[in-house]
């Protein structure tokens, strides 16, 4: 995931060091990699790690200790980013928000005939709705970067990932929409690179 996290800094033009970075999916493998990179390479001094389980996520204590050891202040928040009210409360609680990285997502693979509405919503909620709510609730802020971690599945397709591909295609389109409005936005269609999750 080295290339993916390197792209985060390029989006901000090297100016992502000021302010607070909010990372959804922040306690997972990708979110943790991005958080480490923001702190160690770009000098971000405060990070809000967001996940559905918050402090209950595996390995979160070690990640927080590592980030604090690098000199960052870290807050861990349990939040369902597919819930607009919860995202509004989250965004409102972050003073000095400068960087948004949306790495949250759920995979629920299945052939098209098995994908009912409930399964589709379960995938679209954290990925697509979460991205939209973050966009909607931060578009009035002076962000230096708004980074969406999409997937190669949205570009190339992948067996059994129709709903996941659709959710990630939405992220790609949202980045285009933000750029058309003069807002920072990039969607990184990543896949398995150095570490599998």
PDB file of C-alpha atoms in Angstrom, residues 2-188:
ATOM      1  CA  UNK A   2       3.008   2.288  -0.246  1.00  0.00           C
ATOM      2  CA  UNK A   3       1.835   3.789  -3.528  1.00  0.00           C
ATOM      3  CA  UNK A   4      -1.633   4.439  -2.135  1.00  0.00           C
ATOM      4  CA  UNK A   5      -0.444   6.330   0.901  1.00  0.00           C
ATOM      5  CA  UNK A   6       2.086   8.256  -1.162  1.00  0.00           C
ATOM      6  CA  UNK A   7      -0.772   9.577  -3.259  1.00  0.00           C
ATOM      7  CA  UNK A   8      -2.360  11.098  -0.162  1.00  0.00           C
ATOM      8  CA  UNK A   9       0.409  13.681   0.120  1.00  0.00           C
ATOM      9  CA  UNK A  10       0.373  14.438  -3.571  1.00  0.00           C
ATOM     10  CA  UNK A  11      -3.294  15.377  -3.312  1.00  0.00           C
ATOM     11  CA  UNK A  12      -2.599  17.964  -0.677  1.00  0.00           C
ATOM     12  CA  UNK A  13       0.312  19.423  -2.605  1.00  0.00           C
ATOM     13  CA  UNK A  14       2.559  18.746   0.375  1.00  0.00           C
ATOM     14  CA  UNK A  15       0.393  20.941   2.615  1.00  0.00           C
ATOM     15  CA  UNK A  16      -1.452  18.282   4.566  1.00  0.00           C
ATOM     16  CA  UNK A  17       0.607  18.738   7.743  1.00  0.00           C
ATOM     17  CA  UNK A  18      -1.568  21.422   9.331  1.00  0.00           C
ATOM     18  CA  UNK A  19      -4.819  20.702  11.086  1.00  0.00           C
ATOM     19  CA  UNK A  20      -6.523  17.460  12.007  1.00  0.00           C
ATOM     20  CA  UNK A  21      -6.800  14.382   9.805  1.00  0.00           C
ATOM     21  CA  UNK A  22      -9.950  12.262  10.035  1.00  0.00           C
ATOM     22  CA  UNK A  23      -9.502   8.706   8.760  1.00  0.00           C
ATOM     23  CA  UNK A  24     -12.554   6.477   8.384  1.00  0.00           C
ATOM     24  CA  UNK A  25     -11.764   2.785   8.522  1.00  0.00           C
ATOM     25  CA  UNK A  26      -8.920   4.173  10.586  1.00  0.00           C
ATOM     26  CA  UNK A  27      -8.413   1.109  12.763  1.00  0.00           C
ATOM     27  CA  UNK A  28      -8.146  -1.269   9.803  1.00  0.00           C
ATOM     28  CA  UNK A  29      -5.062  -2.223   7.799  1.00  0.00           C
ATOM     29  CA  UNK A  30      -5.376   0.459   5.124  1.00  0.00           C
ATOM     30  CA  UNK A  31      -6.554   3.191   7.491  1.00  0.00           C
ATOM     31  CA  UNK A  32      -3.684   2.423   9.846  1.00  0.00           C
ATOM     32  CA  UNK A  33      -1.148   2.590   7.015  1.00  0.00           C
ATOM     33  CA  UNK A  34      -2.515   5.943   5.893  1.00  0.00           C
ATOM     34  CA  UNK A  35      -2.567   7.338   9.443  1.00  0.00           C
ATOM     35  CA  UNK A  36       1.072   6.316   9.984  1.00  0.00           C
ATOM     36  CA  UNK A  37       2.051   7.900   6.689  1.00  0.00           C
ATOM     37  CA  UNK A  38       0.229  11.159   7.402  1.00  0.00           C
ATOM     38  CA  UNK A  39       1.992  11.471  10.742  1.00  0.00           C
ATOM     39  CA  UNK A  40       5.486  10.241   9.858  1.00  0.00           C
ATOM     40  CA  UNK A  41       5.860  11.732   6.371  1.00  0.00           C
ATOM     41  CA  UNK A  42       3.522  14.737   6.257  1.00  0.00           C
ATOM     42  CA  UNK A  43       3.748  15.839   9.878  1.00  0.00           C
ATOM     43  CA  UNK A  44       0.061  15.641  10.716  1.00  0.00           C
ATOM     44  CA  UNK A  45      -0.074  16.309  14.448  1.00  0.00           C
ATOM     45  CA  UNK A  46      -3.593  15.122  15.251  1.00  0.00           C
ATOM     46  CA  UNK A  47      -5.485  12.137  13.888  1.00  0.00           C
ATOM     47  CA  UNK A  48      -9.057  10.976  14.457  1.00  0.00           C
ATOM     48  CA  UNK A  49      -9.355   7.254  13.734  1.00  0.00           C
ATOM     49  CA  UNK A  50     -12.950   6.309  12.963  1.00  0.00           C
ATOM     50  CA  UNK A  51     -14.392   2.807  12.766  1.00  0.00           C
ATOM     51  CA  UNK A  52     -17.593   1.019  13.671  1.00  0.00           C
ATOM     52  CA  UNK A  53     -15.940  -0.715  16.626  1.00  0.00           C
ATOM     53  CA  UNK A  54     -13.733   2.140  17.807  1.00  0.00           C
ATOM     54  CA  UNK A  55     -11.577   0.981  20.710  1.00  0.00           C
ATOM     55  CA  UNK A  56     -13.055  -2.516  20.310  1.00  0.00           C
ATOM     56  CA  UNK A  57     -11.256  -3.038  16.987  1.00  0.00           C
ATOM     57  CA  UNK A  58      -8.369  -5.511  17.038  1.00  0.00           C
ATOM     58  CA  UNK A  59      -4.926  -3.951  17.317  1.00  0.00           C
ATOM     59  CA  UNK A  60      -6.175  -0.415  17.933  1.00  0.00           C
ATOM     60  CA  UNK A  61      -4.141   0.023  21.117  1.00  0.00           C
ATOM     61  CA  UNK A  62      -0.910  -0.783  19.295  1.00  0.00           C
ATOM     62  CA  UNK A  63      -1.749   1.567  16.430  1.00  0.00           C
ATOM     63  CA  UNK A  64      -2.558   4.422  18.797  1.00  0.00           C
ATOM     64  CA  UNK A  65       0.651   3.801  20.746  1.00  0.00           C
ATOM     65  CA  UNK A  66       2.662   3.850  17.537  1.00  0.00           C
ATOM     66  CA  UNK A  67       1.091   7.099  16.330  1.00  0.00           C
ATOM     67  CA  UNK A  68       1.567   8.730  19.720  1.00  0.00           C
ATOM     68  CA  UNK A  69       5.176   7.544  19.682  1.00  0.00           C
ATOM     69  CA  UNK A  70       5.558   9.460  16.420  1.00  0.00           C
ATOM     70  CA  UNK A  71       4.336  12.590  18.208  1.00  0.00           C
ATOM     71  CA  UNK A  72       0.676  12.700  17.162  1.00  0.00           C
ATOM     72  CA  UNK A  73      -2.385  13.248  19.285  1.00  0.00           C
ATOM     73  CA  UNK A  74      -4.853  10.467  18.529  1.00  0.00           C
ATOM     74  CA  UNK A  75      -8.562  10.106  19.139  1.00  0.00           C
ATOM     75  CA  UNK A  76     -10.457   6.884  18.392  1.00  0.00           C
ATOM     76  CA  UNK A  77     -14.168   7.228  17.641  1.00  0.00           C
ATOM     77  CA  UNK A  78     -16.784   4.528  17.104  1.00  0.00           C
ATOM     78  CA  UNK A  79     -19.084   5.731  14.332  1.00  0.00           C
ATOM     79  CA  UNK A  80     -21.242   4.161  11.640  1.00  0.00           C
ATOM     80  CA  UNK A  81     -20.381   6.409   8.685  1.00  0.00           C
ATOM     81  CA  UNK A  82     -23.475   5.131   6.867  1.00  0.00           C
ATOM     82  CA  UNK A  83     -25.567   7.098   9.399  1.00  0.00           C
ATOM     83  CA  UNK A  84     -25.759  10.773   8.442  1.00  0.00           C
ATOM     84  CA  UNK A  85     -26.587  11.930  11.968  1.00  0.00           C
ATOM     85  CA  UNK A  86     -23.591  10.085  13.375  1.00  0.00           C
ATOM     86  CA  UNK A  87     -21.301  11.577  10.717  1.00  0.00           C
ATOM     87  CA  UNK A  88     -22.652  15.067  11.402  1.00  0.00           C
ATOM     88  CA  UNK A  89     -21.901  14.620  15.099  1.00  0.00           C
ATOM     89  CA  UNK A  90     -18.446  13.282  14.278  1.00  0.00           C
ATOM     90  CA  UNK A  91     -17.524  16.131  11.907  1.00  0.00           C
ATOM     91  CA  UNK A  92     -18.901  18.678  14.372  1.00  0.00           C
ATOM     92  CA  UNK A  93     -16.663  17.278  17.109  1.00  0.00           C
ATOM     93  CA  UNK A  94     -13.426  17.785  15.151  1.00  0.00           C
ATOM     94  CA  UNK A  95     -11.980  21.261  15.604  1.00  0.00           C
ATOM     95  CA  UNK A  96      -9.483  22.217  12.897  1.00  0.00           C
ATOM     96  CA  UNK A  97     -10.402  19.463  10.434  1.00  0.00           C
ATOM     97  CA  UNK A  98      -8.084  19.724   7.420  1.00  0.00           C
ATOM     98  CA  UNK A  99      -7.768  16.254   5.882  1.00  0.00           C
ATOM     99  CA  UNK A 100     -10.463  13.636   5.263  1.00  0.00           C
ATOM    100  CA  UNK A 101      -9.457  10.123   4.235  1.00  0.00           C
ATOM    101  CA  UNK A 102     -12.334   7.717   3.625  1.00  0.00           C
ATOM    102  CA  UNK A 103     -11.031   4.155   3.815  1.00  0.00           C
ATOM    103  CA  UNK A 104     -14.114   2.555   5.392  1.00  0.00           C
ATOM    104  CA  UNK A 105     -15.887  -0.222   3.578  1.00  0.00           C
ATOM    105  CA  UNK A 106     -17.618  -3.577   3.800  1.00  0.00           C
ATOM    106  CA  UNK A 107     -17.329  -6.457   1.369  1.00  0.00           C
ATOM    107  CA  UNK A 108     -20.246  -8.864   0.947  1.00  0.00           C
ATOM    108  CA  UNK A 109     -19.437 -10.918  -2.124  1.00  0.00           C
ATOM    109  CA  UNK A 110     -22.060 -12.869  -4.005  1.00  0.00           C
ATOM    110  CA  UNK A 111     -23.290 -13.542  -7.510  1.00  0.00           C
ATOM    111  CA  UNK A 112     -25.813 -11.014  -8.834  1.00  0.00           C
ATOM    112  CA  UNK A 113     -28.776 -13.322  -8.268  1.00  0.00           C
ATOM    113  CA  UNK A 114     -28.003 -13.501  -4.555  1.00  0.00           C
ATOM    114  CA  UNK A 115     -27.596  -9.746  -4.001  1.00  0.00           C
ATOM    115  CA  UNK A 116     -30.831  -8.538  -2.448  1.00  0.00           C
ATOM    116  CA  UNK A 117     -31.569  -5.020  -1.239  1.00  0.00           C
ATOM    117  CA  UNK A 118     -30.335  -5.686   2.271  1.00  0.00           C
ATOM    118  CA  UNK A 119     -26.966  -6.933   1.093  1.00  0.00           C
ATOM    119  CA  UNK A 120     -26.628  -4.015  -1.310  1.00  0.00           C
ATOM    120  CA  UNK A 121     -27.375  -1.472   1.433  1.00  0.00           C
ATOM    121  CA  UNK A 122     -24.891  -3.209   3.730  1.00  0.00           C
ATOM    122  CA  UNK A 123     -22.111  -2.506   1.221  1.00  0.00           C
ATOM    123  CA  UNK A 124     -23.264   0.890  -0.082  1.00  0.00           C
ATOM    124  CA  UNK A 125     -23.835   2.314   3.423  1.00  0.00           C
ATOM    125  CA  UNK A 126     -20.300   2.599   4.773  1.00  0.00           C
ATOM    126  CA  UNK A 127     -18.617   3.093   1.404  1.00  0.00           C
ATOM    127  CA  UNK A 128     -20.888   5.255  -0.787  1.00  0.00           C
ATOM    128  CA  UNK A 129     -23.226   6.885   1.738  1.00  0.00           C
ATOM    129  CA  UNK A 130     -20.336   7.458   4.140  1.00  0.00           C
ATOM    130  CA  UNK A 131     -18.406   9.238   1.377  1.00  0.00           C
ATOM    131  CA  UNK A 132     -21.414  11.352   0.423  1.00  0.00           C
ATOM    132  CA  UNK A 133     -22.099  12.383   4.020  1.00  0.00           C
ATOM    133  CA  UNK A 134     -18.446  13.322   4.524  1.00  0.00           C
ATOM    134  CA  UNK A 135     -18.579  15.373   1.318  1.00  0.00           C
ATOM    135  CA  UNK A 136     -21.850  17.033   2.218  1.00  0.00           C
ATOM    136  CA  UNK A 137     -20.848  17.852   5.792  1.00  0.00           C
ATOM    137  CA  UNK A 138     -17.340  19.146   5.018  1.00  0.00           C
ATOM    138  CA  UNK A 139     -17.812  20.964   1.692  1.00  0.00           C
ATOM    139  CA  UNK A 140     -17.952  24.290   3.535  1.00  0.00           C
ATOM    140  CA  UNK A 141     -14.637  23.654   5.300  1.00  0.00           C
ATOM    141  CA  UNK A 142     -11.208  24.632   4.013  1.00  0.00           C
ATOM    142  CA  UNK A 143      -9.834  21.117   3.566  1.00  0.00           C
ATOM    143  CA  UNK A 144      -6.377  20.535   2.145  1.00  0.00           C
ATOM    144  CA  UNK A 145      -7.219  16.970   1.070  1.00  0.00           C
ATOM    145  CA  UNK A 146     -10.292  14.779   0.601  1.00  0.00           C
ATOM    146  CA  UNK A 147      -9.128  11.275  -0.289  1.00  0.00           C
ATOM    147  CA  UNK A 148     -11.421   8.365  -1.127  1.00  0.00           C
ATOM    148  CA  UNK A 149     -10.044   4.840  -1.202  1.00  0.00           C
ATOM    149  CA  UNK A 150     -11.917   3.215  -4.027  1.00  0.00           C
ATOM    150  CA  UNK A 151     -11.107  -0.192  -5.474  1.00  0.00           C
ATOM    151  CA  UNK A 152      -9.828  -1.723  -8.647  1.00  0.00           C
ATOM    152  CA  UNK A 153     -13.099  -3.692  -8.524  1.00  0.00           C
ATOM    153  CA  UNK A 154     -14.935  -0.535  -9.581  1.00  0.00           C
ATOM    154  CA  UNK A 155     -12.699  -0.111 -12.622  1.00  0.00           C
ATOM    155  CA  UNK A 156     -11.922  -3.675 -13.675  1.00  0.00           C
ATOM    156  CA  UNK A 157     -14.707  -5.637 -12.018  1.00  0.00           C
ATOM    157  CA  UNK A 158     -14.202  -8.728  -9.904  1.00  0.00           C
ATOM    158  CA  UNK A 159     -16.163 -11.949  -9.603  1.00  0.00           C
ATOM    159  CA  UNK A 160     -18.974 -11.686  -7.059  1.00  0.00           C
ATOM    160  CA  UNK A 161     -18.403  -8.010  -6.263  1.00  0.00           C
ATOM    161  CA  UNK A 162     -21.246  -6.280  -8.098  1.00  0.00           C
ATOM    162  CA  UNK A 163     -22.377  -4.208  -5.115  1.00  0.00           C
ATOM    163  CA  UNK A 164     -18.806  -3.462  -4.038  1.00  0.00           C
ATOM    164  CA  UNK A 165     -17.889  -2.366  -7.577  1.00  0.00           C
ATOM    165  CA  UNK A 166     -20.930  -0.063  -7.691  1.00  0.00           C
ATOM    166  CA  UNK A 167     -20.038   1.510  -4.337  1.00  0.00           C
ATOM    167  CA  UNK A 168     -16.482   2.153  -5.461  1.00  0.00           C
ATOM    168  CA  UNK A 169     -17.604   3.525  -8.817  1.00  0.00           C
ATOM    169  CA  UNK A 170     -19.646   6.033  -6.814  1.00  0.00           C
ATOM    170  CA  UNK A 171     -16.489   7.129  -4.974  1.00  0.00           C
ATOM    171  CA  UNK A 172     -14.701   7.721  -8.267  1.00  0.00           C
ATOM    172  CA  UNK A 173     -17.623   9.845  -9.491  1.00  0.00           C
ATOM    173  CA  UNK A 174     -17.755  11.776  -6.210  1.00  0.00           C
ATOM    174  CA  UNK A 175     -14.109  12.783  -6.587  1.00  0.00           C
ATOM    175  CA  UNK A 176     -14.892  14.124 -10.081  1.00  0.00           C
ATOM    176  CA  UNK A 177     -17.938  15.961  -8.688  1.00  0.00           C
ATOM    177  CA  UNK A 178     -15.853  17.592  -5.947  1.00  0.00           C
ATOM    178  CA  UNK A 179     -13.139  18.686  -8.362  1.00  0.00           C
ATOM    179  CA  UNK A 180     -15.769  20.224 -10.652  1.00  0.00           C
ATOM    180  CA  UNK A 181     -16.894  22.307  -7.659  1.00  0.00           C
ATOM    181  CA  UNK A 182     -13.343  23.484  -6.983  1.00  0.00           C
ATOM    182  CA  UNK A 183     -13.021  21.242  -3.914  1.00  0.00           C
ATOM    183  CA  UNK A 184     -10.123  18.887  -3.200  1.00  0.00           C
ATOM    184  CA  UNK A 185     -10.939  15.325  -4.116  1.00  0.00           C
ATOM    185  CA  UNK A 186      -9.237  12.204  -5.352  1.00  0.00           C
ATOM    186  CA  UNK A 187     -10.303   8.590  -5.516  1.00  0.00           C
ATOM    187  CA  UNK A 188      -7.585   5.950  -5.426  1.00  0.00           C
TER     188      UNK A 188
END
